PDB file of C-alpha atoms and ligand atoms in Angstrom:
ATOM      1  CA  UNK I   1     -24.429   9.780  10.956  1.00  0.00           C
ATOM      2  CA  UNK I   2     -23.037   6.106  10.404  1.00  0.00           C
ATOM      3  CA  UNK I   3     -19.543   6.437   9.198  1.00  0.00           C
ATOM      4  CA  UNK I   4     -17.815   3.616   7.089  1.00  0.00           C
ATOM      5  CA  UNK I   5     -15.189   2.124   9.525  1.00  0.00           C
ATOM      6  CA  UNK I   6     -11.732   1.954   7.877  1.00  0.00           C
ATOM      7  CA  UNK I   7      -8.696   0.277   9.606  1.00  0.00           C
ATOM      8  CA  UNK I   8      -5.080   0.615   8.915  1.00  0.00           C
ATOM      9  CA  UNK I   9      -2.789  -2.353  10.814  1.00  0.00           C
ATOM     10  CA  UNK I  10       0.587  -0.449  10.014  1.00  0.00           C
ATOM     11  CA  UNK I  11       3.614   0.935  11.013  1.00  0.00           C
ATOM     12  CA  UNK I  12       3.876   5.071  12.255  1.00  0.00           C
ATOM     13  CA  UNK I  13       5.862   7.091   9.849  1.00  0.00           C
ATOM     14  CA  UNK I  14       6.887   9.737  12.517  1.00  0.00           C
ATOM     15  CA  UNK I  15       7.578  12.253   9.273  1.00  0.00           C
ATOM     16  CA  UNK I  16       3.699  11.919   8.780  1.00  0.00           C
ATOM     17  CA  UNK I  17       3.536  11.132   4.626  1.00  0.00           C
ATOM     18  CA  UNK I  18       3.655   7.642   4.677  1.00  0.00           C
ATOM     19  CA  UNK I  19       2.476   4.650   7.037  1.00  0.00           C
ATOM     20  CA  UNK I  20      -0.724   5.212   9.566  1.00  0.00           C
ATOM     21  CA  UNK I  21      -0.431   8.752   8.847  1.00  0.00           C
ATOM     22  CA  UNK I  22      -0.912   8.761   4.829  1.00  0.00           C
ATOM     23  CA  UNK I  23      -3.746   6.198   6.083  1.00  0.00           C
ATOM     24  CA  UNK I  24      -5.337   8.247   8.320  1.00  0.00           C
ATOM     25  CA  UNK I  25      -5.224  11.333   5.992  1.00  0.00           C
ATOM     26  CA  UNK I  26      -6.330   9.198   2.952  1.00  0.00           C
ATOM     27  CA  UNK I  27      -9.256   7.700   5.101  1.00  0.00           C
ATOM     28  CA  UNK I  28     -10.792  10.839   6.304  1.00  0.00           C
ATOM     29  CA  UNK I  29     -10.648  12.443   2.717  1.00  0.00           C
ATOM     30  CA  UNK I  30     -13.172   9.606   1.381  1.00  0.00           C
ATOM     31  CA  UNK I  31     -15.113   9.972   4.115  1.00  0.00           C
ATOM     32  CA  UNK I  32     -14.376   7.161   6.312  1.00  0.00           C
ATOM     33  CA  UNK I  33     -13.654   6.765  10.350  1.00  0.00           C
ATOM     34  CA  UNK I  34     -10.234   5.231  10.076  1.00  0.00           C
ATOM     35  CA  UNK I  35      -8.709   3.312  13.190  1.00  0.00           C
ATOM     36  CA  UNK I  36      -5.170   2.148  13.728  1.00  0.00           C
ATOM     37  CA  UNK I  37      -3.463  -1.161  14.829  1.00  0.00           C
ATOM     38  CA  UNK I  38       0.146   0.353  15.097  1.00  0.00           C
ATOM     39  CA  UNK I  39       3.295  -2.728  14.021  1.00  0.00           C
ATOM     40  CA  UNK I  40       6.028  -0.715  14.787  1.00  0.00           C
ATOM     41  CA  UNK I  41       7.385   3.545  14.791  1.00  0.00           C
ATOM     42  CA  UNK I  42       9.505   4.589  12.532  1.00  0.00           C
ATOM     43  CA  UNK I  43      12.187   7.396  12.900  1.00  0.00           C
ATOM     44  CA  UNK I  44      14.032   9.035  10.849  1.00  0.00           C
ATOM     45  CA  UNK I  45      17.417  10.652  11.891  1.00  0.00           C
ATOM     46  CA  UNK I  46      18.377  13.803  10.543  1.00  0.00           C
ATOM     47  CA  UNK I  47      21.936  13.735  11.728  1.00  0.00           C
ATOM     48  CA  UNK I  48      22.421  10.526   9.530  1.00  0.00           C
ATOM     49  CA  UNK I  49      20.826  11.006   6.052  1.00  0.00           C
ATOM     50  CA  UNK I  50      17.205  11.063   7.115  1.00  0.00           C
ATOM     51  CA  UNK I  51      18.153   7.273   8.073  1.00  0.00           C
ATOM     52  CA  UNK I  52      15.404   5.309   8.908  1.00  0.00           C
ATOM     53  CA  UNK I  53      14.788   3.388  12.720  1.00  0.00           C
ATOM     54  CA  UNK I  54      12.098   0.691  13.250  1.00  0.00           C
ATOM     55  CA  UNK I  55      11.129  -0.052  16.232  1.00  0.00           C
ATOM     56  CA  UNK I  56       8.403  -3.087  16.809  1.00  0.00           C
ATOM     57  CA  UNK I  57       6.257  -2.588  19.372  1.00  0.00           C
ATOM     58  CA  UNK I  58       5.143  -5.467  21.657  1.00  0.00           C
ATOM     59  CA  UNK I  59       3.354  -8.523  19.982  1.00  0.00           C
ATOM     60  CA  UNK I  60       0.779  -8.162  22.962  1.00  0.00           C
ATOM     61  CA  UNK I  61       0.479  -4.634  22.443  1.00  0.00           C
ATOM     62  CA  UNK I  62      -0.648  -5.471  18.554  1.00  0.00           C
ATOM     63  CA  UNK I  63      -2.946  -8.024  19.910  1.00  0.00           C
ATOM     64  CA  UNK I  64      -4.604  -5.844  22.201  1.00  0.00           C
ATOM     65  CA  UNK I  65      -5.029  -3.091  19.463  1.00  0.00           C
ATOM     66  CA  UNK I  66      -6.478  -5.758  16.837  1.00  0.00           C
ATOM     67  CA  UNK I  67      -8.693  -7.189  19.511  1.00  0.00           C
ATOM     68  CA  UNK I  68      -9.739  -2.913  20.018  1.00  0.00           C
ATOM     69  CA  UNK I  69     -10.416  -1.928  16.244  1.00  0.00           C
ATOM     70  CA  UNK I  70     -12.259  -5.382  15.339  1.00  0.00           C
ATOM     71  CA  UNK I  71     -14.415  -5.789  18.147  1.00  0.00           C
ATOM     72  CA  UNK I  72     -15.862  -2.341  16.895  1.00  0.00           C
ATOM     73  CA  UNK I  73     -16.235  -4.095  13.520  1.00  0.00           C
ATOM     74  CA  UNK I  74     -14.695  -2.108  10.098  1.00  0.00           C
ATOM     75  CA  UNK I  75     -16.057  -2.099   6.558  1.00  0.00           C
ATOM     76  CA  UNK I  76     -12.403  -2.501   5.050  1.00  0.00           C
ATOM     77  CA  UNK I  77      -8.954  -2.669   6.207  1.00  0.00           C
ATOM     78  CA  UNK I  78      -5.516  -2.547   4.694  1.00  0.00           C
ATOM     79  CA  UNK I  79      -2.162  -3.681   5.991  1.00  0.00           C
ATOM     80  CA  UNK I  80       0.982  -2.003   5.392  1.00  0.00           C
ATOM     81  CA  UNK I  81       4.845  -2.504   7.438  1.00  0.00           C
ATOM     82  CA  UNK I  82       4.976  -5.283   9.570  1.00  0.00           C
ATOM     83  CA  UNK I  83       8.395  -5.863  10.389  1.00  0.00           C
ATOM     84  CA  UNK I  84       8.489  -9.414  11.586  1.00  0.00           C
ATOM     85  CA  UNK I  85       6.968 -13.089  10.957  1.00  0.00           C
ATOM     86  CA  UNK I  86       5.412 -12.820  14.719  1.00  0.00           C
ATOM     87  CA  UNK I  87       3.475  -9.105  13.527  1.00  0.00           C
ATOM     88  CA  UNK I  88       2.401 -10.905   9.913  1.00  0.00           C
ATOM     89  CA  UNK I  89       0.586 -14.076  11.565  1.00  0.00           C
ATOM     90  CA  UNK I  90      -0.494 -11.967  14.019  1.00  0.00           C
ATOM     91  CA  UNK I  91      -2.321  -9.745  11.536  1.00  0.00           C
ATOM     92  CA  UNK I  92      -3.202 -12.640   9.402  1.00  0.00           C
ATOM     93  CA  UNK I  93      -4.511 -14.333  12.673  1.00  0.00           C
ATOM     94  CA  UNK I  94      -6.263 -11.121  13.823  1.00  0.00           C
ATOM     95  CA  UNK I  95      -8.210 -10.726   9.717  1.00  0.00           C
ATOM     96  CA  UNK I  96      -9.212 -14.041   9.258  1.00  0.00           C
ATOM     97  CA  UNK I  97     -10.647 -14.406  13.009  1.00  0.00           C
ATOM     98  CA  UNK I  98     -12.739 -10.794  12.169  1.00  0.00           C
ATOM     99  CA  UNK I  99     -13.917 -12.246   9.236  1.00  0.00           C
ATOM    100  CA  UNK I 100     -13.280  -8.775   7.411  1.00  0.00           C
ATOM    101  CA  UNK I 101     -13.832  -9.336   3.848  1.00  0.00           C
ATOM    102  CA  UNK I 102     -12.486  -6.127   2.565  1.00  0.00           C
ATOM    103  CA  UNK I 103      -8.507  -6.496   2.938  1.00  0.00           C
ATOM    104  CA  UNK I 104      -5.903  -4.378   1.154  1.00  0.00           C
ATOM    105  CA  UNK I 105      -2.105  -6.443   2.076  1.00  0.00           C
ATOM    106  CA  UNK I 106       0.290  -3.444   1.356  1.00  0.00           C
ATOM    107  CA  UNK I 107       3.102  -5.384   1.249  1.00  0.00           C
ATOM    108  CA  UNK I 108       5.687  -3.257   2.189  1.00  0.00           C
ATOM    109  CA  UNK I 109       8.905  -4.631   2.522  1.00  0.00           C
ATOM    110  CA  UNK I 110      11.408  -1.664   1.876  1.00  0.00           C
ATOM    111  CA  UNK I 111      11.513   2.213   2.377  1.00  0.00           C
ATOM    112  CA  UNK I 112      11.503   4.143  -0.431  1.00  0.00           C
ATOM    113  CA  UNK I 113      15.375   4.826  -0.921  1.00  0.00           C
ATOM    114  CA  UNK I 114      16.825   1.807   1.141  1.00  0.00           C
ATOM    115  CA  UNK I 115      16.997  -1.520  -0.521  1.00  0.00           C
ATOM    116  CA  UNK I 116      17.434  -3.725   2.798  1.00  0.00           C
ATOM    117  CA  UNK I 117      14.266  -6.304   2.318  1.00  0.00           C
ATOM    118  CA  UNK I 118      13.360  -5.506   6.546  1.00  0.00           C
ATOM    119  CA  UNK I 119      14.202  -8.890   7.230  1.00  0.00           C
ATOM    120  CA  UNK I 120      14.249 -12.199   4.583  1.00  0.00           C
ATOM    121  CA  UNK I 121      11.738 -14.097   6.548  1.00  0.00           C
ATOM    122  CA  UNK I 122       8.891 -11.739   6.581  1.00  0.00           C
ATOM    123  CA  UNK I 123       8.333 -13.167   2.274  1.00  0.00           C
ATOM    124  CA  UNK I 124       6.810 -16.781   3.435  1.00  0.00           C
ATOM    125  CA  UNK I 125       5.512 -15.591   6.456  1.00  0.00           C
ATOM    126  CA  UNK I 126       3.266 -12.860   4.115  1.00  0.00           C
ATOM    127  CA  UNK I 127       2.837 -15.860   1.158  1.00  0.00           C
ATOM    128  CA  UNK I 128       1.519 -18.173   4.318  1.00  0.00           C
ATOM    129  CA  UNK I 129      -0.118 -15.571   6.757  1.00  0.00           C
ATOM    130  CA  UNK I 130      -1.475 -12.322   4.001  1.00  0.00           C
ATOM    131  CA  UNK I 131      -2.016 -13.587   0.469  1.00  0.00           C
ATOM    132  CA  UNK I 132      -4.629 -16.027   1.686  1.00  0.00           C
ATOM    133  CA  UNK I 133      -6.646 -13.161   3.243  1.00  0.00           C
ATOM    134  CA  UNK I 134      -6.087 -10.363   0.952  1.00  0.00           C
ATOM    135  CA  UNK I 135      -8.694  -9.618  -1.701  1.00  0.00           C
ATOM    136  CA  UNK I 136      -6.547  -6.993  -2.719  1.00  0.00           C
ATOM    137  CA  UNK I 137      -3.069  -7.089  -2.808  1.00  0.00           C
ATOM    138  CA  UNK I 138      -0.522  -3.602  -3.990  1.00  0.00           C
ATOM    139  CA  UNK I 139       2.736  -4.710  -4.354  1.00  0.00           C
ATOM    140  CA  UNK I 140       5.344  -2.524  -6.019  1.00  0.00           C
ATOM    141  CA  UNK I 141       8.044  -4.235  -8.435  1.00  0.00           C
ATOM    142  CA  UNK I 142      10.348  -5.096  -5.879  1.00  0.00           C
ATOM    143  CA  UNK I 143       7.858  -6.974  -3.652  1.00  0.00           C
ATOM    144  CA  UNK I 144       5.883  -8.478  -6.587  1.00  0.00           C
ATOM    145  CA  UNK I 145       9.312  -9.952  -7.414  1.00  0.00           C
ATOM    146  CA  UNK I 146      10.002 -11.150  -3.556  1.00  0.00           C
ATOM    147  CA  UNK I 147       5.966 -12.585  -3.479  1.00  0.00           C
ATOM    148  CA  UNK I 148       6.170 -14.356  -6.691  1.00  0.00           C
ATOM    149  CA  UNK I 149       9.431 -15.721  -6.971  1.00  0.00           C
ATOM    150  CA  UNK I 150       9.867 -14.688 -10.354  1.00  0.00           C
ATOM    151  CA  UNK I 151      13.077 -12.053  -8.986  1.00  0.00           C
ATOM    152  CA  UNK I 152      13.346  -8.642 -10.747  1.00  0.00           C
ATOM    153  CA  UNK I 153      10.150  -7.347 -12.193  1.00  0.00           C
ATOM    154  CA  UNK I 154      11.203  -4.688 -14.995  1.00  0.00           C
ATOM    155  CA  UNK I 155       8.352  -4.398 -17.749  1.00  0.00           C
ATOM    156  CA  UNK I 156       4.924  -4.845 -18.118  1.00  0.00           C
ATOM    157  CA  UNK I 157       5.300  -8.428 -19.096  1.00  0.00           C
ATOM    158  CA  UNK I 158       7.021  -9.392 -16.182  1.00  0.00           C
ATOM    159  CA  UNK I 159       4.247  -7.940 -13.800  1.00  0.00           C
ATOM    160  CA  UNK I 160       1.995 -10.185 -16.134  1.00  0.00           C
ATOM    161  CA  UNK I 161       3.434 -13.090 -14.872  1.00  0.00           C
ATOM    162  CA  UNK I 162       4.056 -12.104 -11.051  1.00  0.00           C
ATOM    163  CA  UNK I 163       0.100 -10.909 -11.061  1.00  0.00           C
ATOM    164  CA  UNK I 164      -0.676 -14.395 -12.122  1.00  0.00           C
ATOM    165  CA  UNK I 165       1.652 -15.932  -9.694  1.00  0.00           C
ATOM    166  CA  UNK I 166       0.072 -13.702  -7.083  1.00  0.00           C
ATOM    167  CA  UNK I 167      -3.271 -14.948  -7.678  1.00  0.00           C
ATOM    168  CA  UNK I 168      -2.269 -18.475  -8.010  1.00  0.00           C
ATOM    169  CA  UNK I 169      -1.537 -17.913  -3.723  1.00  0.00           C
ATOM    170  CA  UNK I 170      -4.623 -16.427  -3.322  1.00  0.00           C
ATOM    171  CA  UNK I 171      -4.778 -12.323  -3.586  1.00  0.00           C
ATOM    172  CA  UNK I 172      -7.941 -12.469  -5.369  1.00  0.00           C
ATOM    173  CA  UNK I 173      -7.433  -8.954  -6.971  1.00  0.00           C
ATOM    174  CA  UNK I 174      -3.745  -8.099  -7.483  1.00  0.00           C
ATOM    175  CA  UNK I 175      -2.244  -4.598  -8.405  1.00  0.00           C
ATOM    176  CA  UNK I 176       1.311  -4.413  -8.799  1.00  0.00           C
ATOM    177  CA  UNK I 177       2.401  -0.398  -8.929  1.00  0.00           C
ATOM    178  CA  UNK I 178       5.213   0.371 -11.476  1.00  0.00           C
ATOM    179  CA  UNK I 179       6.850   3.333 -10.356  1.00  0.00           C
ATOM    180  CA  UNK I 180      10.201   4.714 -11.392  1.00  0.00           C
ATOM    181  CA  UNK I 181      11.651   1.241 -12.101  1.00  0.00           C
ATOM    182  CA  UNK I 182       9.322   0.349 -15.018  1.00  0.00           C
ATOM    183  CA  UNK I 183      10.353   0.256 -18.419  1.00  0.00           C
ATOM    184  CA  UNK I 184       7.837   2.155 -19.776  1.00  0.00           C
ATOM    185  CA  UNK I 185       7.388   5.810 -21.222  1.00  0.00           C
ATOM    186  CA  UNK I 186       3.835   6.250 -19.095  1.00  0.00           C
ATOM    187  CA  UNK I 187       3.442   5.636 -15.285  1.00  0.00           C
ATOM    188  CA  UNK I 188       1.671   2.567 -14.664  1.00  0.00           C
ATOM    189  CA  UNK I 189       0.116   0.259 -13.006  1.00  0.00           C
ATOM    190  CA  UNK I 190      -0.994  -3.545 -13.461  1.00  0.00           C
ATOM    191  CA  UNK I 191      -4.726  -4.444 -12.575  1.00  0.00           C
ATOM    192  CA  UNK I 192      -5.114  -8.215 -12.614  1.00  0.00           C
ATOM    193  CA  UNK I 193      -8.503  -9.794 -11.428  1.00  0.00           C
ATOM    194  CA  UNK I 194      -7.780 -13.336 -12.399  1.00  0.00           C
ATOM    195  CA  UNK I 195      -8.979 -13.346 -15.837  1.00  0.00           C
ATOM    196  CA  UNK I 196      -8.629  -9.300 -16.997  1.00  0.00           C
ATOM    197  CA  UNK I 197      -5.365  -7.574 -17.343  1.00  0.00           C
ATOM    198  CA  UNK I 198      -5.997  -4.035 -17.149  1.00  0.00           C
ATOM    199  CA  UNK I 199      -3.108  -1.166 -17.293  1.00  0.00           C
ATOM    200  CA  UNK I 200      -3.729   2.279 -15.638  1.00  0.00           C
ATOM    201  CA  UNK I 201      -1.270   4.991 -17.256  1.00  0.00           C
ATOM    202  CA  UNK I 202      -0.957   8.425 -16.319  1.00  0.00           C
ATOM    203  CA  UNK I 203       1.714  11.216 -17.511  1.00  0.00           C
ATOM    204  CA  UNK I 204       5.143  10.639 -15.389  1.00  0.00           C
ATOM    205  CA  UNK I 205       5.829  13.430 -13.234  1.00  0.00           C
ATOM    206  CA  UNK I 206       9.030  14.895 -12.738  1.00  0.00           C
ATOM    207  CA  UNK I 207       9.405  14.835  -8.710  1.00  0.00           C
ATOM    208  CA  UNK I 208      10.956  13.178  -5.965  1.00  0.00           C
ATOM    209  CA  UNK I 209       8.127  14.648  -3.666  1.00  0.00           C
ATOM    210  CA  UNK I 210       6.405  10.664  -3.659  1.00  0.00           C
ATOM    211  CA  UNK I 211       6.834   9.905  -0.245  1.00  0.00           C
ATOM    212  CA  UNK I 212       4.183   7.606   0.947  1.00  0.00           C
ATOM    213  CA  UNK I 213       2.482   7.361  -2.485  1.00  0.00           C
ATOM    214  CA  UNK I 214       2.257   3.725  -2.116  1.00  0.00           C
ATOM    215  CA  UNK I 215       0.389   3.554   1.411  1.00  0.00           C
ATOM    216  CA  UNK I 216      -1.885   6.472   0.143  1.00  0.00           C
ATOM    217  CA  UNK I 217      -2.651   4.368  -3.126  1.00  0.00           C
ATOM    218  CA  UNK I 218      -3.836   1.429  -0.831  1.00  0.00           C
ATOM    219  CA  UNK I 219      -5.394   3.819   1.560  1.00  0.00           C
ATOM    220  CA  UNK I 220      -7.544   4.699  -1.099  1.00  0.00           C
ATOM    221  CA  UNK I 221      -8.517   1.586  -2.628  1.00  0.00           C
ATOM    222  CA  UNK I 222      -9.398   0.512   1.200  1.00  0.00           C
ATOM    223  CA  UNK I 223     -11.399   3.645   1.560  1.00  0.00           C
ATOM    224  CA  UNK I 224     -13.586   3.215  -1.699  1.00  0.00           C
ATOM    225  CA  UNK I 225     -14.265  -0.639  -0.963  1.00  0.00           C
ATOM    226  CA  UNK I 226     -15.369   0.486   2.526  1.00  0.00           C
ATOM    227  CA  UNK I 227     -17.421   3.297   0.722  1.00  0.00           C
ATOM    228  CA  UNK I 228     -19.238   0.683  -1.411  1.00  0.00           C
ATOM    229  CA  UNK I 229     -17.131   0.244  -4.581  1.00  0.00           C
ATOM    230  CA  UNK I 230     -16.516  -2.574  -6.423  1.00  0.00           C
ATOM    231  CA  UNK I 231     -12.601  -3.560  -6.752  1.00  0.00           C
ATOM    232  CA  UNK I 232     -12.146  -2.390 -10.501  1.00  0.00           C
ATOM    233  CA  UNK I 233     -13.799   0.843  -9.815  1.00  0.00           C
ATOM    234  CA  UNK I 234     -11.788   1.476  -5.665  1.00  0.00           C
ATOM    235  CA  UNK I 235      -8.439   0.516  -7.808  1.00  0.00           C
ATOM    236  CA  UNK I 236      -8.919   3.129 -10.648  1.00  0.00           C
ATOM    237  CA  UNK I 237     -10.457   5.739  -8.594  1.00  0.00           C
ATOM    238  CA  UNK I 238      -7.495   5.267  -6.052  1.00  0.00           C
ATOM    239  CA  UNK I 239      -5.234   5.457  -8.979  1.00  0.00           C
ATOM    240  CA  UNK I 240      -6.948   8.949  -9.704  1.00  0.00           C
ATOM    241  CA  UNK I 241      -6.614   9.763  -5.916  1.00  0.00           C
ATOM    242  CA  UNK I 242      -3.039   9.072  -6.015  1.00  0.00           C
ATOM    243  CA  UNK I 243      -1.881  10.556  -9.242  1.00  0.00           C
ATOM    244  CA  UNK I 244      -3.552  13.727  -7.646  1.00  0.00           C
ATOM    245  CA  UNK I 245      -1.366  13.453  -4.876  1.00  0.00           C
ATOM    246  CA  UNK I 246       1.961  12.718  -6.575  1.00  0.00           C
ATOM    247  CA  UNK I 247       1.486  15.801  -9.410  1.00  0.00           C
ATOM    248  CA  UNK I 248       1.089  18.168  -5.527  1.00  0.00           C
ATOM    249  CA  UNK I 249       4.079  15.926  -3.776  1.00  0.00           C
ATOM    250  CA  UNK I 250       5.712  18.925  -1.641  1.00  0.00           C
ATOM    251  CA  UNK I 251       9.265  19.212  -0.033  1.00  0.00           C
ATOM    252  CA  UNK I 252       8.747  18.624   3.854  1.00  0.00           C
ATOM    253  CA  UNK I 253      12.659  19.384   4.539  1.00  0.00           C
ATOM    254  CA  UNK I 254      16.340  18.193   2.728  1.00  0.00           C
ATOM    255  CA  UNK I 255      15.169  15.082   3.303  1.00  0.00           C
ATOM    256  CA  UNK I 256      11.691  13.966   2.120  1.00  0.00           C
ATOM    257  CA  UNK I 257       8.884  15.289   0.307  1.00  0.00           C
ATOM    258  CA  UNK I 258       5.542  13.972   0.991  1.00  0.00           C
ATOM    259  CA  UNK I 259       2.476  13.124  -1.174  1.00  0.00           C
ATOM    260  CA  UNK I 260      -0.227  15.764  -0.749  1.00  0.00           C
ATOM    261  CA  UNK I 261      -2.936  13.351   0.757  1.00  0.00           C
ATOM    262  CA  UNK I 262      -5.699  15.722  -0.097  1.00  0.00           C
ATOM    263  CA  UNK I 263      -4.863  17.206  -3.615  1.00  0.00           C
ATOM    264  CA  UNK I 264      -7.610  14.981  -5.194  1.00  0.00           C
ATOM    265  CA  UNK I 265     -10.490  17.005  -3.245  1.00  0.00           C
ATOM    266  CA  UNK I 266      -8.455  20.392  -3.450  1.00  0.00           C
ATOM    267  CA  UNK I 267      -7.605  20.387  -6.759  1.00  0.00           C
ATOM    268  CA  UNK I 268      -8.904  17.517  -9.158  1.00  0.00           C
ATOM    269  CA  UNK I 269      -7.170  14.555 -10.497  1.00  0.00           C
ATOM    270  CA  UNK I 270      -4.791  14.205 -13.572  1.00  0.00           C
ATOM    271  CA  UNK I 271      -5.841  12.112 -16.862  1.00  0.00           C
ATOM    272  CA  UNK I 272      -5.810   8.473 -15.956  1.00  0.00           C
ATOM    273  CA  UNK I 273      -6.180   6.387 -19.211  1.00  0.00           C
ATOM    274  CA  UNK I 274      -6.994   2.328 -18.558  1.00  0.00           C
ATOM    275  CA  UNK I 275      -6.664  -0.064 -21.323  1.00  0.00           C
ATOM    276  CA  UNK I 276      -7.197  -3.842 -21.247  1.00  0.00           C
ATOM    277  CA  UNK I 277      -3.586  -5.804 -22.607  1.00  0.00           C
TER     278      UNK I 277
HETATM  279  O1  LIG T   1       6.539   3.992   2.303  1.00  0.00           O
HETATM  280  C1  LIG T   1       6.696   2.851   3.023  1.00  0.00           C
HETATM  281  C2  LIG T   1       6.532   3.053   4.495  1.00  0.00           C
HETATM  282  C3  LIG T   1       5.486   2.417   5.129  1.00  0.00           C
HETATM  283  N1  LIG T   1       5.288   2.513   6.452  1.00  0.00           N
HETATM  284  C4  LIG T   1       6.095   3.267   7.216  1.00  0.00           C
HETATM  285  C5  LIG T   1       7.160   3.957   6.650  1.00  0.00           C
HETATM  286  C6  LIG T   1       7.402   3.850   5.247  1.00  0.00           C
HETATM  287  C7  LIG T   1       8.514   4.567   4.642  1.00  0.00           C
HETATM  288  O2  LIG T   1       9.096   5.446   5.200  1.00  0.00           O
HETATM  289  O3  LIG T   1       7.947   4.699   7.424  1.00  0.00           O
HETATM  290  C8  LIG T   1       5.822   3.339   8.671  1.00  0.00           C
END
């Protein structure tokens, strides 16, 4: 049986609900062969406050993983921590050689809970090396804010503007995630596709168990482009996905609750309303 080939050019989350691991997971419940260009390993120290460690791996080490996964060729692939301006042109360099034309730019800057940006430079490098690549692009408000320019993104007019913004460099479709931050009474997200605003709402849910909700979400939308979808339909069906996963988010230790990757398939999804503003 062919398999659609999903990548993931990301960092390890060692604690296994977010990064390559919420990608893998995410992958093989749509379906899909998922490979992995690993950025960097993250640890998490459980003498210090769950505290987290990144450690980059070799730029040559990247390279030879890239030059692995798309020699093999891959249906879609997303991007999610990559820690320094060498590791973003890299993966830039690596996407636009492959020619892929399915690519999700997570563009995770932050861990949930720490509010460090990983380093200042790694905004241009991703506005020069990712938006020009990505046809999908899944910031949350924080990073839509960094991307755009436009600093703190609080309500659903502000995402408005940084989704346009984000087009303007080049993210063809653009879904900025709202999370707890949002002023608003629903969870939602912001679907922009350059002429369409569309907002996705479901219930909030009462849980810190999120961990790696954002690198299932695009996981997910990655998975159903490389399963055949068109974007509108792999962005609300990833919403659905994710939702799923969030309601079933379960406490791993003290520290960190995880996402339940494969709560959509277990146990159905939650209502997810769309409506065009
Ligand atoms: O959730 C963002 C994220 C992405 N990638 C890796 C992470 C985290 C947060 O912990 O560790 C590798």
């Amino acid at each position: 049986m062919a398999l659609k080939k999903t990548l993931t050019i990301a960092g390890s989350d060692t604690s296994g609900g977010a990064g390559i691991q919420a990608d893998l997971k995410t992958f093989q419940e749509h379906g899909t062969y998922g490979m992995t260009a690993i950025t960097v390993i993250a640890t998490m120290d459980p003498d210090n406050n769950w505290n987290h460690g990144v450690y980059t791996l070799p730029i040559d080490v990247l390279k030879e993983q890239l030059k692995t996964a798309l020699s093999v060729g891959v249906d879609a692939l997303k991007t999610g921590m990559l820690s320094t301006e060498d590791v973003i042109r890299t993966a830039g360099e690596g996407i636009r050689e492959s020619g892929t034309s399915h690519v999700v730019i997570d563009p995770v800057m932050v861990c949930k809970g720490e509010d460090e940006v990983l380093n200042p430079g790694v905004v241009d490098a991703m506005i020069e090396h990712l938006l020009p690549v990505a046809e999908v692009i899944t910031p949350n408000l924080l990073e839509a804010g960094f991307l755009s320019g436009l600093g703190p993104v609080k309500t659903i007019d502000d995402m408005k503007k940084s989704a346009e913004k984000l087009h303007e460099l080049g993210a063809k479709y653009v879904v900025i995630k709202g999370g707890k931050r949002l002023q608003h009474e629903k969870a939602a997200d912001l679907y922009f596709d350059g002429d369409k605003f569309l907002l996705l709402e479901t219930e909030k849910v009462d849980t810190t168990y999120n961990h790696g909700a954002g690198c299932t979400f695009a996981a997910a939308i990655t998975a159903n482009l490389a399963n055949g979808l068109g974007v509108e339909e792999a962005v609300l069906e990833a919403k659905k996905f994710v939702a799923a996963a969030i309601v079933h988010g379960w406490q791993l230790n003290e520290f960190v609750g995880p996402v339940l990757h494969g709560a959509k398939n277990e146990f159905g999804v939650p209502d997810v309303t769309v409506k065009e503003i």
